Coordinates of C-alpha atoms in Angstrom, one line a residue:
X1 CA 54.5 118.5 54.6
X2 CA 55.7 121.2 56.8
X3 CA 56.8 118.8 59.7
X4 CA 58.7 116.7 57.1
X5 CA 60.2 119.7 56.1
X6 CA 61.3 120.9 59.2
X7 CA 62.6 117.5 60.6
X8 CA 64.7 117.7 57.3
X9 CA 66.0 121.0 57.9
X10 CA 67.1 120.4 61.3
X11 CA 69.6 117.5 60.0
X12 CA 73.3 119.0 60.2
X13 CA 74.1 120.1 56.9
X14 CA 77.6 117.7 56.7
X15 CA 75.7 114.9 57.3
X16 CA 73.8 115.7 53.6
X17 CA 76.8 115.9 52.2
X18 CA 78.3 112.7 54.1
X19 CA 75.6 110.4 52.6
X20 CA 75.9 112.3 49.1
X21 CA 79.6 111.3 49.3
X22 CA 78.6 107.7 50.4
X23 CA 76.6 107.4 47.2
X24 CA 79.1 108.3 44.5
X25 CA 81.6 106.4 46.6
X26 CA 79.2 103.5 46.1
X27 CA 78.5 104.3 42.7
X28 CA 82.2 104.4 41.6
X29 CA 82.8 101.0 43.6
X30 CA 79.8 99.5 41.8
X31 CA 80.9 100.7 38.2
X32 CA 84.6 99.1 38.9
X33 CA 83.3 95.9 40.1
X34 CA 81.1 95.1 37.5
X35 CA 84.2 95.5 34.6
X36 CA 87.4 95.1 36.5
X37 CA 87.6 91.6 36.1
X38 CA 86.8 91.8 32.3
X39 CA 89.3 94.4 31.9
X40 CA 92.2 92.4 33.6
X41 CA 90.9 89.1 31.2
X42 CA 91.4 91.6 28.3
X43 CA 94.7 92.3 29.4
X44 CA 96.0 88.6 29.8
X45 CA 95.5 88.5 33.6
X46 CA 93.7 85.1 34.2
X47 CA 91.6 84.4 37.4
X48 CA 94.3 82.9 39.3
X49 CA 96.0 86.0 39.0
X50 CA 93.0 88.2 39.3
X51 CA 92.6 86.2 42.8
X52 CA 96.3 87.3 43.7
X53 CA 95.0 90.8 43.0
X54 CA 92.5 90.9 45.5
X55 CA 94.0 89.3 48.5
X56 CA 96.8 91.6 48.0
X57 CA 94.1 94.5 47.9
X58 CA 92.2 92.9 50.6
X59 CA 95.2 92.4 53.0
X60 CA 96.4 96.0 52.6
X61 CA 92.8 97.1 53.2
X62 CA 92.8 94.9 56.5
X63 CA 96.4 96.3 57.7
X64 CA 95.6 99.7 56.6
X65 CA 94.0 100.9 59.9
X66 CA 97.4 100.6 61.9
X67 CA 98.9 103.3 59.6
X68 CA 95.7 105.4 60.3
X69 CA 95.4 105.0 64.3
X70 CA 99.3 106.1 64.1
X71 CA 98.4 109.3 62.4
X72 CA 95.5 109.9 64.1
X73 CA 97.8 111.0 67.2
X74 CA 99.1 113.8 64.8
X75 CA 96.5 115.0 62.5
X76 CA 93.1 116.2 63.2
X77 CA 90.1 114.1 61.9
X78 CA 88.9 116.4 59.1
X79 CA 92.7 116.1 57.8
X80 CA 92.8 112.3 57.9
X81 CA 89.2 112.2 56.3
X82 CA 90.5 114.9 53.6
X83 CA 93.9 112.6 53.2
X84 CA 91.5 109.4 52.8
X85 CA 89.3 110.8 50.1
X86 CA 92.6 111.5 48.2
X87 CA 94.1 108.1 48.4
X88 CA 90.9 106.7 47.6
X89 CA 89.9 108.8 44.3
X90 CA 93.4 109.6 42.6
X91 CA 94.5 105.8 42.2
X92 CA 91.1 105.3 40.1
X93 CA 92.7 107.4 37.5
X94 CA 95.4 104.6 36.9
X95 CA 92.7 101.8 37.0
X96 CA 92.4 101.9 32.9
X97 CA 96.3 101.7 32.5
X98 CA 97.1 98.7 34.7
X99 CA 98.6 95.7 32.5
X100 CA 100.3 93.7 35.3
X101 CA 99.6 91.6 38.3
X102 CA 102.3 93.9 40.5
X103 CA 100.3 97.2 38.9
X104 CA 97.0 96.2 39.7
X105 CA 97.9 95.1 43.5
X106 CA 99.5 98.3 43.9
X107 CA 96.6 100.5 42.5
X108 CA 93.7 98.4 44.0
X109 CA 95.5 98.2 47.5
X110 CA 95.8 102.4 47.6
X111 CA 92.1 102.5 46.7
X112 CA 91.1 99.9 49.5
X113 CA 93.2 101.2 52.1
X114 CA 91.7 104.4 51.2
X115 CA 88.1 103.0 51.6
X116 CA 89.0 101.9 55.1
X117 CA 90.1 105.4 55.9
X118 CA 87.1 106.7 54.4
X119 CA 84.8 104.2 56.4
X120 CA 86.7 104.7 59.8
X121 CA 87.0 108.4 59.9
X122 CA 83.6 109.5 57.9
X123 CA 81.5 107.4 59.9
X124 CA 83.7 108.6 63.5
X125 CA 82.7 112.1 62.4
X126 CA 79.3 111.5 60.8
X127 CA 78.7 109.8 64.1
X128 CA 80.0 112.5 66.3
X129 CA 77.2 115.3 64.5
X130 CA 73.8 113.2 66.1
X131 CA 72.7 111.7 69.4
X132 CA 73.5 108.2 70.2
X133 CA 70.1 107.3 69.8
X134 CA 69.8 108.5 66.6
X135 CA 73.1 106.7 65.4
X136 CA 71.6 103.2 64.1
X137 CA 69.2 105.7 61.3
X138 CA 72.5 107.1 60.4
X139 CA 74.1 104.5 59.5
X140 CA 71.4 102.8 57.6
X141 CA 70.8 105.8 55.5
X142 CA 75.0 105.3 55.0
X143 CA 74.0 101.9 53.9
X144 CA 71.0 102.9 51.7
X145 CA 72.9 105.5 49.7
X146 CA 75.6 103.0 49.1
X147 CA 73.4 100.3 48.3
X148 CA 71.1 102.1 45.9
X149 CA 74.2 103.9 44.2
X150 CA 75.2 100.1 43.6
X151 CA 71.6 99.5 42.2
X152 CA 72.0 102.5 39.7
X153 CA 75.7 101.7 38.7
X154 CA 74.5 98.1 37.8
X155 CA 72.0 99.5 35.6
X156 CA 74.4 102.3 34.4
X157 CA 76.9 99.9 32.8
X158 CA 74.1 97.5 31.5
X159 CA 72.5 100.3 29.4
X160 CA 75.5 102.1 28.2
X161 CA 77.2 99.0 27.5
X162 CA 74.6 98.4 24.7
X163 CA 75.1 101.6 23.3
X164 CA 79.1 101.6 22.8
X165 CA 80.0 100.3 19.5
X166 CA 83.8 100.2 20.3
X167 CA 86.5 96.9 20.9
X168 CA 85.9 95.5 24.7
X169 CA 88.9 96.8 26.0
X170 CA 87.7 100.2 25.3
X171 CA 84.6 99.9 26.8
X172 CA 86.1 98.7 29.8
X173 CA 88.5 101.7 29.9
X174 CA 85.8 104.0 29.3
X175 CA 83.8 102.5 32.6
X176 CA 86.9 102.6 34.6
X177 CA 87.4 106.3 33.8
X178 CA 83.8 107.0 34.8
X179 CA 84.1 105.4 37.9
X180 CA 87.4 107.6 38.5
X181 CA 85.1 110.6 37.8
X182 CA 82.5 109.2 40.3
X183 CA 85.4 109.1 43.0
X184 CA 85.9 112.4 42.3
X185 CA 82.6 113.8 43.1
X186 CA 82.6 111.9 46.2
X187 CA 86.1 113.5 46.8
X188 CA 84.4 117.1 46.5
X189 CA 81.6 116.2 48.6
X190 CA 84.0 115.0 51.4
X191 CA 85.2 118.5 52.0
X192 CA 81.9 120.1 53.4
X193 CA 81.5 116.7 55.2
X194 CA 84.3 116.8 57.3
X195 CA 83.3 118.8 60.3
X196 CA 84.0 117.5 63.4
X197 CA 82.5 118.4 66.6
X198 CA 84.4 119.8 69.7
X199 CA 84.6 117.8 72.6
X200 CA 83.0 118.7 75.9
X201 CA 85.4 119.6 78.9
X202 CA 82.7 117.4 81.0
X203 CA 83.0 114.6 78.5
X204 CA 86.6 114.6 78.1
X205 CA 86.8 114.5 82.0
X206 CA 84.8 111.1 82.0
X207 CA 86.9 109.6 79.1
X208 CA 89.4 107.7 81.7
X209 CA 87.1 106.2 84.2
X210 CA 85.8 104.2 81.0
X211 CA 89.1 102.1 80.3
X212 CA 88.1 98.9 81.9
X213 CA 84.9 98.8 80.1
X214 CA 86.7 99.7 76.6
X215 CA 88.8 96.8 77.1
X216 CA 86.2 94.2 77.2
X217 CA 84.6 96.1 74.5
X218 CA 87.6 96.0 72.1
X219 CA 87.5 92.6 72.1
X220 CA 83.9 91.9 71.8
X221 CA 83.6 94.1 68.7
X222 CA 86.7 92.5 67.0
X223 CA 85.2 89.1 67.4
X224 CA 81.9 90.4 66.7
X225 CA 83.3 92.4 63.3
X226 CA 85.8 89.3 62.1
X227 CA 82.8 86.3 62.7
X228 CA 80.2 88.4 61.0
X229 CA 82.8 89.5 58.2
X230 CA 83.3 85.5 57.8
X231 CA 79.9 84.6 57.6
X232 CA 78.7 87.0 55.1
X233 CA 81.8 86.5 52.7
X234 CA 80.0 83.3 51.6
X235 CA 77.6 85.4 50.0
X236 CA 79.5 87.4 49.1
X237 CA 82.1 85.8 47.3
X238 CA 80.9 82.4 46.3
X239 CA 77.0 82.8 45.9
X240 CA 77.3 81.6 42.2
X241 CA 79.3 78.8 43.1
X242 CA 76.7 77.6 45.5
X243 CA 73.9 78.0 43.3
X244 CA 75.8 76.1 40.5
X245 CA 76.8 73.1 42.8
X246 CA 73.4 72.4 44.2
X247 CA 71.0 73.2 41.8
X248 CA 73.2 72.8 38.5
X249 CA 71.3 76.0 36.8
X250 CA 72.7 77.9 33.9
X251 CA 74.8 81.0 34.6
X252 CA 72.2 83.3 33.5
X253 CA 69.5 82.1 35.5
X254 CA 72.2 82.7 38.4
X255 CA 72.9 86.0 37.7
X256 CA 69.1 87.1 37.4
X257 CA 68.8 85.5 40.9
X258 CA 72.2 87.9 42.0
X259 CA 70.7 90.9 40.5
X260 CA 68.1 91.3 43.4
X261 CA 70.6 91.2 46.0
X262 CA 71.0 94.9 46.4
X263 CA 67.3 96.1 46.5
X264 CA 66.9 93.2 49.5
X265 CA 70.1 94.7 50.9
X266 CA 68.4 98.3 51.0
X267 CA 65.1 96.8 52.5
X268 CA 67.4 95.3 55.5
X269 CA 69.4 98.6 56.1
X270 CA 66.0 100.6 56.3
X271 CA 64.5 98.0 58.9
X272 CA 67.0 98.0 61.0
X273 CA 66.5 101.2 62.7
X274 CA 62.9 100.6 63.1
X275 CA 63.4 97.3 65.2
X276 CA 65.9 99.0 67.2
X277 CA 63.7 101.7 68.2
X278 CA 61.0 99.1 69.2
X279 CA 63.2 96.3 71.0
X280 CA 66.8 98.3 71.7
X281 CA 70.1 97.7 70.3
X282 CA 71.3 94.5 71.6
X283 CA 68.4 92.4 71.6
X284 CA 67.8 93.4 67.7
X285 CA 71.4 92.0 67.0
X286 CA 70.9 88.7 68.7
X287 CA 67.5 88.0 67.1
X288 CA 69.0 89.0 63.2
X289 CA 71.9 86.9 64.1
X290 CA 69.6 83.9 65.5
X291 CA 67.4 84.0 62.2
X292 CA 70.6 84.3 59.9
X293 CA 71.7 81.3 61.5
X294 CA 68.6 79.3 61.3
X295 CA 68.5 80.2 57.7
X296 CA 71.7 78.7 56.6
X297 CA 71.1 75.4 58.5
X298 CA 68.1 75.4 56.5
X299 CA 69.8 75.9 53.5
X300 CA 72.2 72.9 54.2
X301 CA 69.1 70.8 53.9
X302 CA 68.2 69.6 50.6
X303 CA 65.1 72.3 49.5
X304 CA 63.8 73.1 47.0
X305 CA 65.6 75.7 44.8
X306 CA 62.7 78.6 45.2
X307 CA 63.3 78.1 48.9
X308 CA 67.0 78.2 48.6
X309 CA 66.6 81.6 47.0
X310 CA 64.2 83.1 49.5
X311 CA 66.8 81.8 52.1
X312 CA 69.6 83.3 50.5
X313 CA 67.5 86.7 50.1
X314 CA 66.8 86.7 53.6
X315 CA 70.7 86.3 54.9
X316 CA 71.5 89.3 52.4
X317 CA 68.5 91.2 54.7
X318 CA 69.4 89.9 58.1
X319 CA 73.2 90.8 57.0
X320 CA 72.3 94.4 56.1
X321 CA 70.0 94.6 59.4
X322 CA 72.9 93.7 61.3
X323 CA 75.3 96.2 59.6
X324 CA 74.1 99.6 60.9
X325 CA 73.9 97.6 64.3
X326 CA 77.7 97.1 64.3
X327 CA 78.7 100.4 63.4
X328 CA 76.2 101.7 66.2
X329 CA 78.0 99.4 68.7
X330 CA 81.4 100.6 67.5
X331 CA 80.7 104.2 68.3
X332 CA 78.5 103.4 71.5
X333 CA 80.9 100.9 73.3
X334 CA 83.6 103.8 73.6
X335 CA 84.7 107.1 74.7
X336 CA 84.8 109.8 71.8
X337 CA 88.2 110.2 71.6
X338 CA 88.9 106.4 70.6
X339 CA 85.7 106.0 68.8
X340 CA 87.8 106.6 65.7
X341 CA 90.0 103.8 66.9
X342 CA 87.0 101.4 67.5
X343 CA 85.3 102.0 64.5
X344 CA 88.4 101.5 62.1
X345 CA 89.0 98.2 63.9
X346 CA 85.1 97.1 63.3
X347 CA 86.3 97.8 59.2
X348 CA 89.3 96.1 59.6
X349 CA 88.3 92.9 61.6
X350 CA 85.4 92.3 59.3
X351 CA 87.4 92.6 56.2
X352 CA 90.2 90.2 57.5
X353 CA 87.8 88.1 58.9
X354 CA 86.3 87.7 55.5
X355 CA 89.5 87.2 54.0
X356 CA 90.4 84.2 56.1
X357 CA 87.3 82.7 55.7
X358 CA 87.2 83.1 51.7
X359 CA 89.9 81.0 51.7
X360 CA 88.4 78.3 53.7
X361 CA 85.2 78.4 51.6
X362 CA 87.1 78.3 48.7
X363 CA 88.8 74.8 49.7
X364 CA 85.5 73.3 50.6
X365 CA 83.9 74.5 47.5
X366 CA 86.5 73.4 45.4
X367 CA 86.2 69.9 47.0
X368 CA 82.3 70.2 46.5
X369 CA 81.4 70.2 50.5
X370 CA 79.1 73.0 50.1
X371 CA 77.3 72.0 53.2
X372 CA 80.0 72.4 55.5
X373 CA 80.5 75.6 54.0
X374 CA 76.7 76.7 55.2
X375 CA 77.6 75.0 58.6
X376 CA 80.5 77.3 59.0
X377 CA 79.3 80.4 58.1
X378 CA 76.0 79.5 60.1
X379 CA 78.5 79.1 63.2
X380 CA 80.5 82.4 62.5
X381 CA 76.9 84.5 62.3
X382 CA 76.4 82.7 65.5
X383 CA 79.5 83.3 67.4
X384 CA 79.4 87.3 65.8
X385 CA 75.8 88.1 66.9
X386 CA 76.5 86.7 70.4
X387 CA 79.9 89.0 70.7
X388 CA 77.8 92.0 69.8
X389 CA 75.6 91.5 72.4
X390 CA 78.3 91.4 74.6
X391 CA 80.0 95.4 73.8
X392 CA 78.4 97.6 76.5
X393 CA 77.6 101.3 76.1
X394 CA 80.3 103.6 77.7
X395 CA 78.0 106.8 76.9
X396 CA 75.8 108.2 79.5
X397 CA 72.8 109.2 77.6
X398 CA 71.6 112.9 78.0
X399 CA 68.1 113.2 80.0
X400 CA 67.3 115.5 77.1
X401 CA 68.5 113.5 74.4
X402 CA 64.5 112.7 73.3
X403 CA 64.1 116.3 72.8
X404 CA 67.4 116.4 70.4
X405 CA 66.4 113.3 69.0
X406 CA 62.9 115.0 67.7
X407 CA 65.4 118.2 66.6
X408 CA 68.0 115.8 65.0
X409 CA 68.3 113.0 62.4
X410 CA 64.9 112.3 62.3
X411 CA 65.0 111.0 58.4
X412 CA 68.6 110.3 58.2

C-alpha cells in the first residue's frame, strides 16, 4: 500500500488535472451525443439535414489545425490550451437553443474545433511532463478516463431521462445544459493542467539536426492517422447499419450489442501499455493492425451472429490498443518544439480520414455492399498500422530514463 501511495504521489499534479479534465470532456461529449439527434428532430431538422450539420462540423474540426499551427508561433502552449478550452466549453451553452441547420452547424463547428485544440495542445503539454517510456501509459489513462466518462454519461441519460416528466424537447434541453455544465468543469480543470516544461538548452541544440528524420515521420504519421481513422469510421458511424443489413435483427437488439462497446474499448486502452512494455512500440502497432485486418476479413464471410459480434468487439478493442500507440508515436518522432504540430496533424488526419471514408461507406451500404465496406476498412487498417511502424523516434532517451520511470507516472 505504501509503495502504491508513493507511486501516486510521484505523478506530476498537472497530469491528474489533465485526466480529470479529460473525464469531464468525455462526459460532456457523451451526454450531448446521446440526445442531440433527437433534439434536432424535435426542432424539425430531419436526418439528411443532420448529416449536413455533422459534415460541416467534422470538416471544421479537420481544418482547425491550420489556425492552431499559425497561433503556436505567437502564443505559449498554456495560452493556446486555455483558449481552446474556452472555445470548446462556451458554445455548449448555445446547443439547447439552435433551431436551424446554419446555427447548429456553427455551434457544433466551434465545439469540435475547440476539441481538436484540446486534444492537440493538451496532449502535447501532458506528454512533456513524463518520460518518453511512460507516454503510452499516459495516453492509455486518457482514453480510460474519456471512455469511462462515456459509460457514466450514457447511464446518466438513461436513468435521469426516466425520472423527468416533461416534454421531449424540454428533456433534451435539460441534458444539453447538463453537458454545458460538464464542459465548464472541464474548463476549470484545464487551468491547473496547463503547466509547460521548460526546454533544456541541450535538447534545443539538437532539434535542427532532426529535420530529415522528421520530414519522413510527418508523412508516415499523416498516412497512419488518416488510414486508421478511415478504417474505424465504419464501426463508429455505421455499426448499426451493418448489423441490420447482415443479420436483419431488431433495433433494440442492435442497441444492446452496441451498448458494450465502450467497456470493451476501455479494456483495449488498459491492455496497450502492457504489450508495449513487453514487445516495444512498433511491433505492438504491427500486431494490433494485423489482428484488426484478420478480424475484418473474417467478418466479411458468412459467419454466425455470435461470431460477428465477437469480431466487432475485438475490432474496437484493437482500435483502442492502437490509439495510445498512435499518440505516443506522434510525440516520439518529433522534437519538442514540433510535437504540438505533430499531435495536431495526427488528430486532424484521423478525423479527415474518417470523414472521407464515411462518405464511401455510406455509398456502399446504401447499395447493400456491406462486404466491400469491410474489405476497404481492412485495407485501411493494414496501411495505417504499417505506416505507424515507419515513424522513427527522434528522441534520445536519457540513460537514467529507467530510474525516472520508476519515479514518474507508474500508475497513469
